[in-house]
Coordinates of C-alpha atoms in Angstrom, one line a residue:
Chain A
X29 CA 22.0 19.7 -7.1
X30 CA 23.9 17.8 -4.7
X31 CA 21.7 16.2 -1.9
X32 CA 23.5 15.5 1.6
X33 CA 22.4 12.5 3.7
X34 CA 23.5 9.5 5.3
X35 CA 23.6 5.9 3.4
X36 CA 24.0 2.9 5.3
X37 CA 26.3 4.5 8.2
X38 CA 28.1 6.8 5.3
X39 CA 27.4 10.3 4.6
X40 CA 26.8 11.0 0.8
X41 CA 26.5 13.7 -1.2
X42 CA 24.9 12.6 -4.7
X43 CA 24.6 15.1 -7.3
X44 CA 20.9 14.5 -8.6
X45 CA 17.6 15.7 -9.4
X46 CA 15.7 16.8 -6.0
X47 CA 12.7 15.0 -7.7
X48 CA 14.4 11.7 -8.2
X49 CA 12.8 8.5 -6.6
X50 CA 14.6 7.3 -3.7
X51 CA 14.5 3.6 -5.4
X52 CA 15.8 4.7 -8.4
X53 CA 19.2 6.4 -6.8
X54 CA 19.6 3.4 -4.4
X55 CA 19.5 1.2 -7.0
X56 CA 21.4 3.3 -9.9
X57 CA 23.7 5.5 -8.1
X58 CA 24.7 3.4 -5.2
X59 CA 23.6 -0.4 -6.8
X60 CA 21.6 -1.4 -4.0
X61 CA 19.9 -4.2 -6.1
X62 CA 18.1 -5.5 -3.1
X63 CA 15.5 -2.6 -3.3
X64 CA 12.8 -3.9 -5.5
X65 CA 10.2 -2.4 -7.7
X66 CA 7.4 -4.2 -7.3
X67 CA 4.2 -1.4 -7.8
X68 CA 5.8 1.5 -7.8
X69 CA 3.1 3.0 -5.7
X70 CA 3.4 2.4 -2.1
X71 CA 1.1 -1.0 -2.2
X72 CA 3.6 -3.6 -1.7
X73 CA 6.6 -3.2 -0.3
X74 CA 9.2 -4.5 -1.9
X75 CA 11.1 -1.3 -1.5
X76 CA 10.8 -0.8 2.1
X77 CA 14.1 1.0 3.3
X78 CA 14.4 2.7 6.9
X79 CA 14.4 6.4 6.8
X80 CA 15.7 8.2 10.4
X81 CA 15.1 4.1 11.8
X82 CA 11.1 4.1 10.5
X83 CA 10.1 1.7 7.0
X84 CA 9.5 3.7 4.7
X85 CA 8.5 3.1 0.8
X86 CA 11.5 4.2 -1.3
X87 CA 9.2 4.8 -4.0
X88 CA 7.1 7.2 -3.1
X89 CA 10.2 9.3 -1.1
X90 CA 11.6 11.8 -3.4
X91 CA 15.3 13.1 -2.9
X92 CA 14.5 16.5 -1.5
X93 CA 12.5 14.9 1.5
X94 CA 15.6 12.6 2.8
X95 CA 18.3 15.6 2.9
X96 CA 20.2 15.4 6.3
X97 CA 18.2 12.3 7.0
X98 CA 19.3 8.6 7.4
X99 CA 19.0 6.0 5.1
X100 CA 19.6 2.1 5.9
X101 CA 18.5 -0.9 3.1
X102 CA 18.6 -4.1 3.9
X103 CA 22.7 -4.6 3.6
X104 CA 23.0 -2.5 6.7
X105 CA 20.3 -4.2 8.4
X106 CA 22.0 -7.6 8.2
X107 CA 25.4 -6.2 9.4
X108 CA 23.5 -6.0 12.6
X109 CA 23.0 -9.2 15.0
X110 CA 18.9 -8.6 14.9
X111 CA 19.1 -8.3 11.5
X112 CA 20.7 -11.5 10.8
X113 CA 18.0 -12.8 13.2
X114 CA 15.5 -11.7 11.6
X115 CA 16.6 -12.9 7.9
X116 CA 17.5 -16.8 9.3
X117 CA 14.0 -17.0 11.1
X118 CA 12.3 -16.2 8.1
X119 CA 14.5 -18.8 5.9
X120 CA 14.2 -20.9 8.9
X121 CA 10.3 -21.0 8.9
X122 CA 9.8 -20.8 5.1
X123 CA 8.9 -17.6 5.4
X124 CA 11.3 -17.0 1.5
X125 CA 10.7 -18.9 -1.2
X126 CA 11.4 -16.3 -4.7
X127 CA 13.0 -14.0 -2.5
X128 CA 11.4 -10.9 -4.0
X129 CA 9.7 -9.2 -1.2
X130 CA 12.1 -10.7 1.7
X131 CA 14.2 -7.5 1.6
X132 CA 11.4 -5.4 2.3
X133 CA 10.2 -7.9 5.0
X134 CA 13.1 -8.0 6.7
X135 CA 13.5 -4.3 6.8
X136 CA 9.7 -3.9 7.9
X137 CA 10.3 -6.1 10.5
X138 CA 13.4 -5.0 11.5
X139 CA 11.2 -1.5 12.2
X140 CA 8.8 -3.2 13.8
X141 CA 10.8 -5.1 16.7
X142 CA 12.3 -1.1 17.1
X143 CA 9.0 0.1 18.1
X144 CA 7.7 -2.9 20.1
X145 CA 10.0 -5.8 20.8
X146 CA 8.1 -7.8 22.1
X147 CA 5.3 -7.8 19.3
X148 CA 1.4 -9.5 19.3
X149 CA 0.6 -11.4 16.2
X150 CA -2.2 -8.3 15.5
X151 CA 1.0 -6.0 15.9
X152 CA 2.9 -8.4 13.7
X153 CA 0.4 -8.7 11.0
X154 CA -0.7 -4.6 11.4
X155 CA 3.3 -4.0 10.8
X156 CA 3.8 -6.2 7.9
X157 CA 0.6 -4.9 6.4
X158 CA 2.4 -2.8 3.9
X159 CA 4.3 -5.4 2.4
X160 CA 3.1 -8.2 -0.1
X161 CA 4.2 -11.5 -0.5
X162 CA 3.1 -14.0 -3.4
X163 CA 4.5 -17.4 -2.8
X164 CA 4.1 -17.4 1.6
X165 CA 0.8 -16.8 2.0
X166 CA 2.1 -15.0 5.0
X167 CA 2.0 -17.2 7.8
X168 CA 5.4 -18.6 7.0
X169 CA 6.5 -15.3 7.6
X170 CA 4.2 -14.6 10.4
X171 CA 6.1 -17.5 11.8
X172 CA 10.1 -16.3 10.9
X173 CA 9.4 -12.9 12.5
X174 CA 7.8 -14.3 16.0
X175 CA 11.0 -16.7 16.3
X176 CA 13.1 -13.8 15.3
X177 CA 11.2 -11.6 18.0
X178 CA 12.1 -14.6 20.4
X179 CA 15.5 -15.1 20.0
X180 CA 16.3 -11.3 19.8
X181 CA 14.5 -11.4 23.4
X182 CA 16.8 -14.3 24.8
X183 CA 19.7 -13.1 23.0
X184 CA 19.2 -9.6 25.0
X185 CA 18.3 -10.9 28.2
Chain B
X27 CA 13.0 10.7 20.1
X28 CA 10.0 8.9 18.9
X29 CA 7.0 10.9 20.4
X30 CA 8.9 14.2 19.7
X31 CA 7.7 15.5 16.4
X32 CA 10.6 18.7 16.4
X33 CA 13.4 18.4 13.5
X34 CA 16.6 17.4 14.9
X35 CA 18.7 20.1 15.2
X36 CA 21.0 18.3 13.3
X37 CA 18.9 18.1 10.2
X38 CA 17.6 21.8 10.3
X39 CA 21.9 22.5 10.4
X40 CA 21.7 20.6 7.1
X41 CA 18.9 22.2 5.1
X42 CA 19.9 25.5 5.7
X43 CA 23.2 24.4 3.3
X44 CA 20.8 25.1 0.4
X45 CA 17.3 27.1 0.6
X46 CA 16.8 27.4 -3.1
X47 CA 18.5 26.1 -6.2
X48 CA 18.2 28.5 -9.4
X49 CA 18.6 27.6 -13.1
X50 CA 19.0 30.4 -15.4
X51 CA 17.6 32.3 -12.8
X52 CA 14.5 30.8 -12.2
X53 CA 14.1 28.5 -9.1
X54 CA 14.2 25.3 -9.9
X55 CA 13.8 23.3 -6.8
X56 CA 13.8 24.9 -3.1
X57 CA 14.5 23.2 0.3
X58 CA 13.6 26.7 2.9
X59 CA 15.0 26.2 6.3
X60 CA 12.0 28.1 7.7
X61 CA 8.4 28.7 7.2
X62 CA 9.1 32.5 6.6
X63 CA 11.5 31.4 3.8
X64 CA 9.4 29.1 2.3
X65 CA 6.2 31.7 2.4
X66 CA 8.9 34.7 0.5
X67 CA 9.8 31.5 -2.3
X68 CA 6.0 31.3 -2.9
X69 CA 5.0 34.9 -3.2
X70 CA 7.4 35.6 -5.7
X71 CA 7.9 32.4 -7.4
X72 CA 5.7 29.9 -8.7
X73 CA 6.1 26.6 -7.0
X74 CA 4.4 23.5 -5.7
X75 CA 4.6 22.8 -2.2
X76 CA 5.4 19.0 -1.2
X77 CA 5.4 17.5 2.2
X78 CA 5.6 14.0 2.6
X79 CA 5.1 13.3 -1.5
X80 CA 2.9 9.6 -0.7
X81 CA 0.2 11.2 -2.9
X82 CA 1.5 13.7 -5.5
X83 CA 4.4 10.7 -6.3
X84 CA 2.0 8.3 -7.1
X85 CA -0.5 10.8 -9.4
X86 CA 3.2 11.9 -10.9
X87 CA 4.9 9.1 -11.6
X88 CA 6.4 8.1 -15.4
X89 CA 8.0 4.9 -14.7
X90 CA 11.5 3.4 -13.0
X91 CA 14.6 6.0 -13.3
X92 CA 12.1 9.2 -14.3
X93 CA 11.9 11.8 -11.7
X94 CA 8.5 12.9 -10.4
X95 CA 7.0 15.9 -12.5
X96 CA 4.9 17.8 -10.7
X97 CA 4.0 20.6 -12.8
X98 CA 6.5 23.0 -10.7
X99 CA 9.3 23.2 -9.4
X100 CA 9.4 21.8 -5.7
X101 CA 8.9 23.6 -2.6
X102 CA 10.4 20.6 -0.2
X103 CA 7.9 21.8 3.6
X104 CA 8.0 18.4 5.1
X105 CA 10.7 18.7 7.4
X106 CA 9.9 23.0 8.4
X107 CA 10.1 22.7 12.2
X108 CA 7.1 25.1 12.3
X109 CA 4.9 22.8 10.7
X110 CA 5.8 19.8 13.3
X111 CA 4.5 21.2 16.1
X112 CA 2.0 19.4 18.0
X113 CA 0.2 21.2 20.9
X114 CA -2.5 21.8 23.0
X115 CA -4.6 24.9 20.8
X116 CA -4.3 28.2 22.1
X117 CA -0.5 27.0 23.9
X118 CA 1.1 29.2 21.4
X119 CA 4.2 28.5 19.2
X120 CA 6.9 26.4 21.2
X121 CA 4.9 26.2 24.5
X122 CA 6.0 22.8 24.8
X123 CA 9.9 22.8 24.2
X124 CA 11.6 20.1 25.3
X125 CA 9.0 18.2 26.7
X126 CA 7.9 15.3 24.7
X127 CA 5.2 14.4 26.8
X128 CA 3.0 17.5 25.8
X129 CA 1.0 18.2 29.1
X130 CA 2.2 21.7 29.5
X131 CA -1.0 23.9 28.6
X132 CA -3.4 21.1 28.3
X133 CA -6.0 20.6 30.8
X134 CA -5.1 17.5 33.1
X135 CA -6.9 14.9 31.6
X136 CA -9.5 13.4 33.5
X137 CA -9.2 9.7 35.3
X138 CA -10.2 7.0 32.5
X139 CA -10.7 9.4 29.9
X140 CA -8.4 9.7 26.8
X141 CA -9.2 13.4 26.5
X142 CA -6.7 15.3 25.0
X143 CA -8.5 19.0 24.7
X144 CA -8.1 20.8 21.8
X145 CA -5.2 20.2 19.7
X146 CA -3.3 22.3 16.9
X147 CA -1.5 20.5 14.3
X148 CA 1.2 21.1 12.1
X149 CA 0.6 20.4 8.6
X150 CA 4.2 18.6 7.8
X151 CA 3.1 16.5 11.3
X152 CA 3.1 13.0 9.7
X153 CA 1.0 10.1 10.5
X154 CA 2.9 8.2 12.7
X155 CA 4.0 11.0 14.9
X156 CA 0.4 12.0 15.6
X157 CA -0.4 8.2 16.2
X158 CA 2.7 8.2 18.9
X159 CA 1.8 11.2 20.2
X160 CA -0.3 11.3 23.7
X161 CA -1.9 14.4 22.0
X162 CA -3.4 12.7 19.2
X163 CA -6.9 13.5 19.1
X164 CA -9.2 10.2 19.9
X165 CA -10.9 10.8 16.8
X166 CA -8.0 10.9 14.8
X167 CA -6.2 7.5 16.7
X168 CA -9.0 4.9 15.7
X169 CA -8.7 5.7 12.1
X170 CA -4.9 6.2 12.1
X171 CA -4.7 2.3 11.8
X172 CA -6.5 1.8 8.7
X173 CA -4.7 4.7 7.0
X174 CA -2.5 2.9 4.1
X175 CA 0.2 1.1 5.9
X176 CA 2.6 2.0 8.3
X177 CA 5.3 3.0 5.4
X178 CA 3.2 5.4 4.0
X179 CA 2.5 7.0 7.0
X180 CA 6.0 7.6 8.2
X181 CA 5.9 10.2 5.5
X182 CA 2.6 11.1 4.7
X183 CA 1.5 14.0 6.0
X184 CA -1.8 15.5 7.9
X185 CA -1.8 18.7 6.0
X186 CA -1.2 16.9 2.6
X187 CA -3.8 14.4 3.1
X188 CA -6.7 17.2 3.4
X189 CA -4.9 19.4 1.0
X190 CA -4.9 16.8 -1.6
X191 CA -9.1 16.8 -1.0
X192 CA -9.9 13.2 -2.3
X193 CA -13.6 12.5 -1.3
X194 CA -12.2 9.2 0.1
X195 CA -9.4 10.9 2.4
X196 CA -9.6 9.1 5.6
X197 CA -8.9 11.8 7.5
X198 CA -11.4 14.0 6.8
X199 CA -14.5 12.2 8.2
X200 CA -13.6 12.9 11.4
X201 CA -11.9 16.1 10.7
X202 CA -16.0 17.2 9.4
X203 CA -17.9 16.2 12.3
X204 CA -15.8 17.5 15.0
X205 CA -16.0 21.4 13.8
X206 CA -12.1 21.2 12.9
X207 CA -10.5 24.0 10.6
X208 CA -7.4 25.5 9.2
X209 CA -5.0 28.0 9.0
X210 CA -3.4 29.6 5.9
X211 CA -0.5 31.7 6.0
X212 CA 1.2 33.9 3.3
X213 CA 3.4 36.9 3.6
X214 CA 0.7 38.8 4.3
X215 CA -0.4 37.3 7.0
X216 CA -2.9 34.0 8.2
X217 CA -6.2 33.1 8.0
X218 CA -8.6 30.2 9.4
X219 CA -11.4 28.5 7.5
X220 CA -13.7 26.0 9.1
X221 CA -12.7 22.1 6.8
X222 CA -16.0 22.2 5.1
X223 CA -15.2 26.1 3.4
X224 CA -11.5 24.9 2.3
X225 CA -12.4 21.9 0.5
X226 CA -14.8 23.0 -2.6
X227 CA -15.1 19.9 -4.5
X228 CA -12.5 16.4 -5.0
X229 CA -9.2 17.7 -4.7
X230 CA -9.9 21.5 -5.2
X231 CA -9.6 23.6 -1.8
X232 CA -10.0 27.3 -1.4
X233 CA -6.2 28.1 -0.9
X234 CA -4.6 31.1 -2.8
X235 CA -1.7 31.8 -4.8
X236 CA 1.3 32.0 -2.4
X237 CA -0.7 30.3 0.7
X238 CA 0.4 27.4 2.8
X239 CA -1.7 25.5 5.2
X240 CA 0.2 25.8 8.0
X241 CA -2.1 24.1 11.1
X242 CA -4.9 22.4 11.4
X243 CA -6.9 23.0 14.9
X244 CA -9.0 20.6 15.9
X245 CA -11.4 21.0 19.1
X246 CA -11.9 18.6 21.7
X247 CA -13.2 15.4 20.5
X248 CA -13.9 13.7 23.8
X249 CA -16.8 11.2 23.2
X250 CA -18.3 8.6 25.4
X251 CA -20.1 6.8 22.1
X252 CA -17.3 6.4 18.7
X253 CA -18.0 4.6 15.5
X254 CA -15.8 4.3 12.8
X255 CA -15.9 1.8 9.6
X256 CA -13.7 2.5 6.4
X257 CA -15.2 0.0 3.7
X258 CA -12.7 -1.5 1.6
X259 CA -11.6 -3.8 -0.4
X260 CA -8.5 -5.0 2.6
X261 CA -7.7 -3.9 6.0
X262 CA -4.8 -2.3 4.9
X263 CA -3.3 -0.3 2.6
X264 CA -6.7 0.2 0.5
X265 CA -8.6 3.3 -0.6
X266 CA -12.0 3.4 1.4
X267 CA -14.6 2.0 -1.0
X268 CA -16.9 4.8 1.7
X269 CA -16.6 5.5 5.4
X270 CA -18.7 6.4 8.2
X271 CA -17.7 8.2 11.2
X272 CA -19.8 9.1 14.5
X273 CA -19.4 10.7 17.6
X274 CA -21.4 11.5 20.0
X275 CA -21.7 12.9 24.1
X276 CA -24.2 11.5 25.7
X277 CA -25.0 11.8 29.6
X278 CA -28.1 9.9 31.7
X279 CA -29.1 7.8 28.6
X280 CA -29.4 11.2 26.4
X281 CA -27.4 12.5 23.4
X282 CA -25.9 15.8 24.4
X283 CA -24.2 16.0 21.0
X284 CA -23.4 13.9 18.2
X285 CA -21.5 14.5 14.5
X286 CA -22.0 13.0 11.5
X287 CA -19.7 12.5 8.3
X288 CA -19.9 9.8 5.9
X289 CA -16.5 9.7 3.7
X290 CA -16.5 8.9 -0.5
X291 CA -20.3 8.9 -0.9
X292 CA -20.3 12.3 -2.7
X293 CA -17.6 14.7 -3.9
X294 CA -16.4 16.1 -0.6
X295 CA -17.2 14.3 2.6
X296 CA -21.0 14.7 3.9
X297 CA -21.8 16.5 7.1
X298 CA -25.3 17.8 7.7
X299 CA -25.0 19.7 10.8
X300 CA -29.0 20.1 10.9
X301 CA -29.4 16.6 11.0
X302 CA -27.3 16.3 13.8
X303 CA -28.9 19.0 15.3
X304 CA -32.6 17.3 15.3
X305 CA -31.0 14.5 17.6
X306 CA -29.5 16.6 20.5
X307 CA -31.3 15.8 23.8
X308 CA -32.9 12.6 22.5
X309 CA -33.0 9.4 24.6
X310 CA -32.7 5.5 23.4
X311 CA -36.5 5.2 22.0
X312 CA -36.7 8.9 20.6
X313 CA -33.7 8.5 18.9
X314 CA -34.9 5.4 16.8
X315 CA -37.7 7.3 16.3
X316 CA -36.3 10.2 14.9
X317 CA -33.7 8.1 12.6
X318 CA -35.6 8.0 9.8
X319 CA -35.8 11.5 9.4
X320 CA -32.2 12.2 9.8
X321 CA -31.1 9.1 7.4
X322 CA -33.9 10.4 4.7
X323 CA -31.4 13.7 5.0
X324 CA -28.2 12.1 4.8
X325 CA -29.6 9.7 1.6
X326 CA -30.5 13.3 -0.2
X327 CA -27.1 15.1 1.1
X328 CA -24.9 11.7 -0.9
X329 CA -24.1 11.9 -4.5
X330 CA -21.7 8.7 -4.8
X331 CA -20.3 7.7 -8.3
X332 CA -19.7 4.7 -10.1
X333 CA -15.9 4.1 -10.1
X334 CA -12.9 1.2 -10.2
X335 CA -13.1 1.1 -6.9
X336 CA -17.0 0.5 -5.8
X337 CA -20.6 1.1 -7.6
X338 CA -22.5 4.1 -6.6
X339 CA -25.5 1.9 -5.6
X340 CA -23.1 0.2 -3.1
X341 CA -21.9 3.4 -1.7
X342 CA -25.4 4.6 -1.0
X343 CA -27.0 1.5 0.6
X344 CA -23.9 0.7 2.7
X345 CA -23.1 4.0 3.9
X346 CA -26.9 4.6 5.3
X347 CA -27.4 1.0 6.2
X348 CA -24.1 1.6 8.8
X349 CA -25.9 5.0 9.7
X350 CA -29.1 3.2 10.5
X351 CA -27.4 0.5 12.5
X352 CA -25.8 3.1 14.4
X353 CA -29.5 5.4 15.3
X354 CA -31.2 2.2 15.7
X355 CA -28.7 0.0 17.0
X356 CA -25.6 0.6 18.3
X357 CA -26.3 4.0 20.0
X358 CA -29.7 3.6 21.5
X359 CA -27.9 0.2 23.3
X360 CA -25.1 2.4 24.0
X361 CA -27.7 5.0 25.4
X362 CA -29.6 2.0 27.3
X363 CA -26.1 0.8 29.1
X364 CA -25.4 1.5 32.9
X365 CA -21.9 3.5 33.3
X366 CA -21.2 4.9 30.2
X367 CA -19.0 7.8 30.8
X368 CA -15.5 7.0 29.4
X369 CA -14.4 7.1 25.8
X370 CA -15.5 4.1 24.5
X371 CA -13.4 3.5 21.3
X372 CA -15.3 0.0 20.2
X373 CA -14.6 -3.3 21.0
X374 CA -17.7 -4.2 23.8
X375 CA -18.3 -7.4 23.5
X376 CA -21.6 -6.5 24.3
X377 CA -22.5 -4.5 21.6
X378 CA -24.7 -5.3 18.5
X379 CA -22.8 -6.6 15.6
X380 CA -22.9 -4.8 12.8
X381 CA -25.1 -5.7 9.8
X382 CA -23.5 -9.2 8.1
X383 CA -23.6 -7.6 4.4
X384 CA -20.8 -4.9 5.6
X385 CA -18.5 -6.7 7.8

């Protein structure tokens, strides 16, 4: 059945199952690699999209839950100035080193600097909760998204 | 945009494209643009209703490229514009159109307090709307936060996380030992069940055949004393290990009310209204006094289990240790304070600390 929504700025009409895992299609149907598996079960991340502009876990979102809604991954969110911010802070800081779970960062804190631009470290940290990293230990990226929260400030001021 | 939890109009226009999608002529998936659609699919078809999907994905799930089995076929209710609605209880459907701010039908909210009144909630309301929401009932707010992370609850839902009755959901503590309850709807009509009645045992509830929950109502949890710990292995993102929640009123250094509910310490969450009862009226010393009593009936009223997760030994010993430390403690130095009167919420630096072992 065909599902109608709205993929990075496009509006799509795939013809799926309405159970299919919104990973899965991004991935298959539309080759957005950069949407990772890591868990599968909402624990880590990797496949953070943004769903009507808030993260969400592409894994756990089935098909018939994002009809008529928007969808942007992470190649949308670098077309933006903030989101090319965002993604040279991090590499800036060391905030990537395998790359796995940078996607999902970036898309997290792409949502995050939506809902408070000017963030604290706790609402940094409380954010990026959701999302795992192995190789940072976090602080790295604690770093890239405060200088991306900076120069997003200066840039818009 | 953000604090209004209504479907865009835009994406109601959408769903109504395709209400129900048969195969040979049985319904195999079914997106209802409105509640009364969605209750007619249900009595005459049998299919599973799923709202935001955080929970039921993760029990269903096969592996990467398999769609979700769920038993049924679908019945998509997280985006049914009747079961987003957020308002003061008793406002009636739509008494807040248009205005995001929610104050129409409330009771002005007194200076310093963060008293909302009572509040009805949709059942497809998820998460993060209720956090964003100046309705969102103070009981509700402080343990928001420690609910999975912030993308699971842009699409988990209130109603699914009480229908899915895990012992450790984190929302029913509170939901317990404020009095809440909720309504059911069919074609036939709707009915309202205090929380305790619709959840008979770890994830079992008392709905019927062709029932939806449709609102949860919740009274007014104004309290001057709150205490909240979820146990667990991280901050975020983790199943509670247990939780304890109290409330309580208190006025001229005396309890006027207080509720109790300790979360994944038995098979649904433990409440003992009695208990709480043998407290009201009770000043700092009394209520020391009397704690023994009341934690003696909350140690019989807990039936943890052994599981990945914690030990059942654990479960026990923590759970009443935090109890004690808040009717020996935390309370009676609440009780003892000068100007106590607002909703507290934590965070006095002049408070007790909590026992080392649990922190």
């Amino acid at each position: 059945m065909k599902i109608p929504f709205s993929l990075n700025g496009k509006a799509v009409e795939p013809d799926l199952n309405p159970m299919a895992r919104l990973l899965d299609v991004l991935r298959s149907e539309f080759g957005l690699t950069s949407v990772k598996e890591g868990c599968g079960e909402g624990e880590c991340g990797a496949c953070t999209v943004l769903i009507d502009g808030e993260a969400a876990n592409s894994c756990l979102v089935v098909m018939g839950n994002v009809i008529g809604r928007t969808v942007n991954t992470v190649e949308s969110v670098l077309e933006t100035p903030r989101g090319r911010m965002i993604a040279d802070a991090l590499a800036e800081q060391g905030g990537v080193q395998c790359g796995f779970c940078s996607p999902g960062f970036v898309v997290a804190t792409d949502a995050l600097l939506t809902a408070h631009p000017n963030p604290t470290d706790e609402q940094i940290r409380h954010s990026l909760s959701g999302n795992l990293c192995r190789c940072t230990g976090y602080q790295m990226i604690i770093d890239g998204v405060r200088t991306a929260a900076d120069k997003v400030q200066t840039n818009e001021n | 945009m953000r604090t209004d939890v209504k479907t865009p109009t835009r994406q109601k226009e959408q769903l109504q494209r395709g209400t129900s999608f048969t195969v040979g002529g049985a319904v195999a998936a079914a997106a209802p643009a409105t509640l009364g659609q969605a209750l007619e699919l249900l009595s005459s078809h049998r299919l599973r209703p799923i709202a935001g999907g955080t929970d039921l994905v993760v029990r269903n799930r096969k592996g990467a490229g398999i769609p979700i089995d769920i038993g049924d076929p679908p019945l998509f209710i997280g985006h049914l514009s009747e079961l987003k609605e957020l308002r003061p209880a008793g406002a009636g459907p739509n008494a807040n159109a248009g205005e995001p701010t929610g104050s129409a039908g409330s009771r002005p909210a007194a200076a310093g307090s963060s008293s909302v009144g009572p509040v009805s909630i949709g059942a497809a309301v998820t998460l993060t709307q209720l956090q964003r929401s100046p309705q969102c009932p103070p009981a509700l707010s402080i343990v928001i936060p420690e609910f999975a992370s912030p993308a699971v609850r842009s699409f988990a839902t209130v109603g699914g996380n009480i229908c899915n009755a895990s012992p450790a959901a984190d929302l029913l503590p509170p939901l317990y030992a404020h009095g809440a309850a909720v309504e059911l709807a069919s074609t036939s009509g709707s009915r309202t069940m205090p929380i305790g009645e619709f959840i008979t045992g770890p994830g079992t509830t008392a709905i019927a055949a062709g029932e939806l929950m449709t609102r949860i109502e919740i009274p007014d949890t104004a309290a001057d004393y709150r205490f909240y710990r979820k146990v667990a292995s991280r901050r975020a993102n983790a199943l509670s290990k247990l939780s304890v929640y109290v409330a309580a009123r208190t006025r001229r250094g005396q309890v006027q009310w207080i509720g109790i509910a300790l979360g994944a310490v038995a098979p649904t969450v433990v409440h003992l209204p009695a208990a709480d009862y043998d407290l009201f009226g009770l000043g700092a010393r009394e209520l020391v006094e009397a704690a023994p009593e009341v934690i003696r009936a909350y140690d019989a009223g807990v039936n943890p289990i052994d599981d990945q997760r914690s030990r059942a030994g654990y479960r026990r010993r923590t759970a009443l240790r935090l109890l004690e430390f808040v009717l020996t403690e935390d309370l009676p130095a609440h009780l003892a304070a000068p100007g106590q009167g607002t909703d507290a919420g934590g965070g006095d630096s002049s408070k007790p600390s909590l026992p080392s072992s649990v922190t």
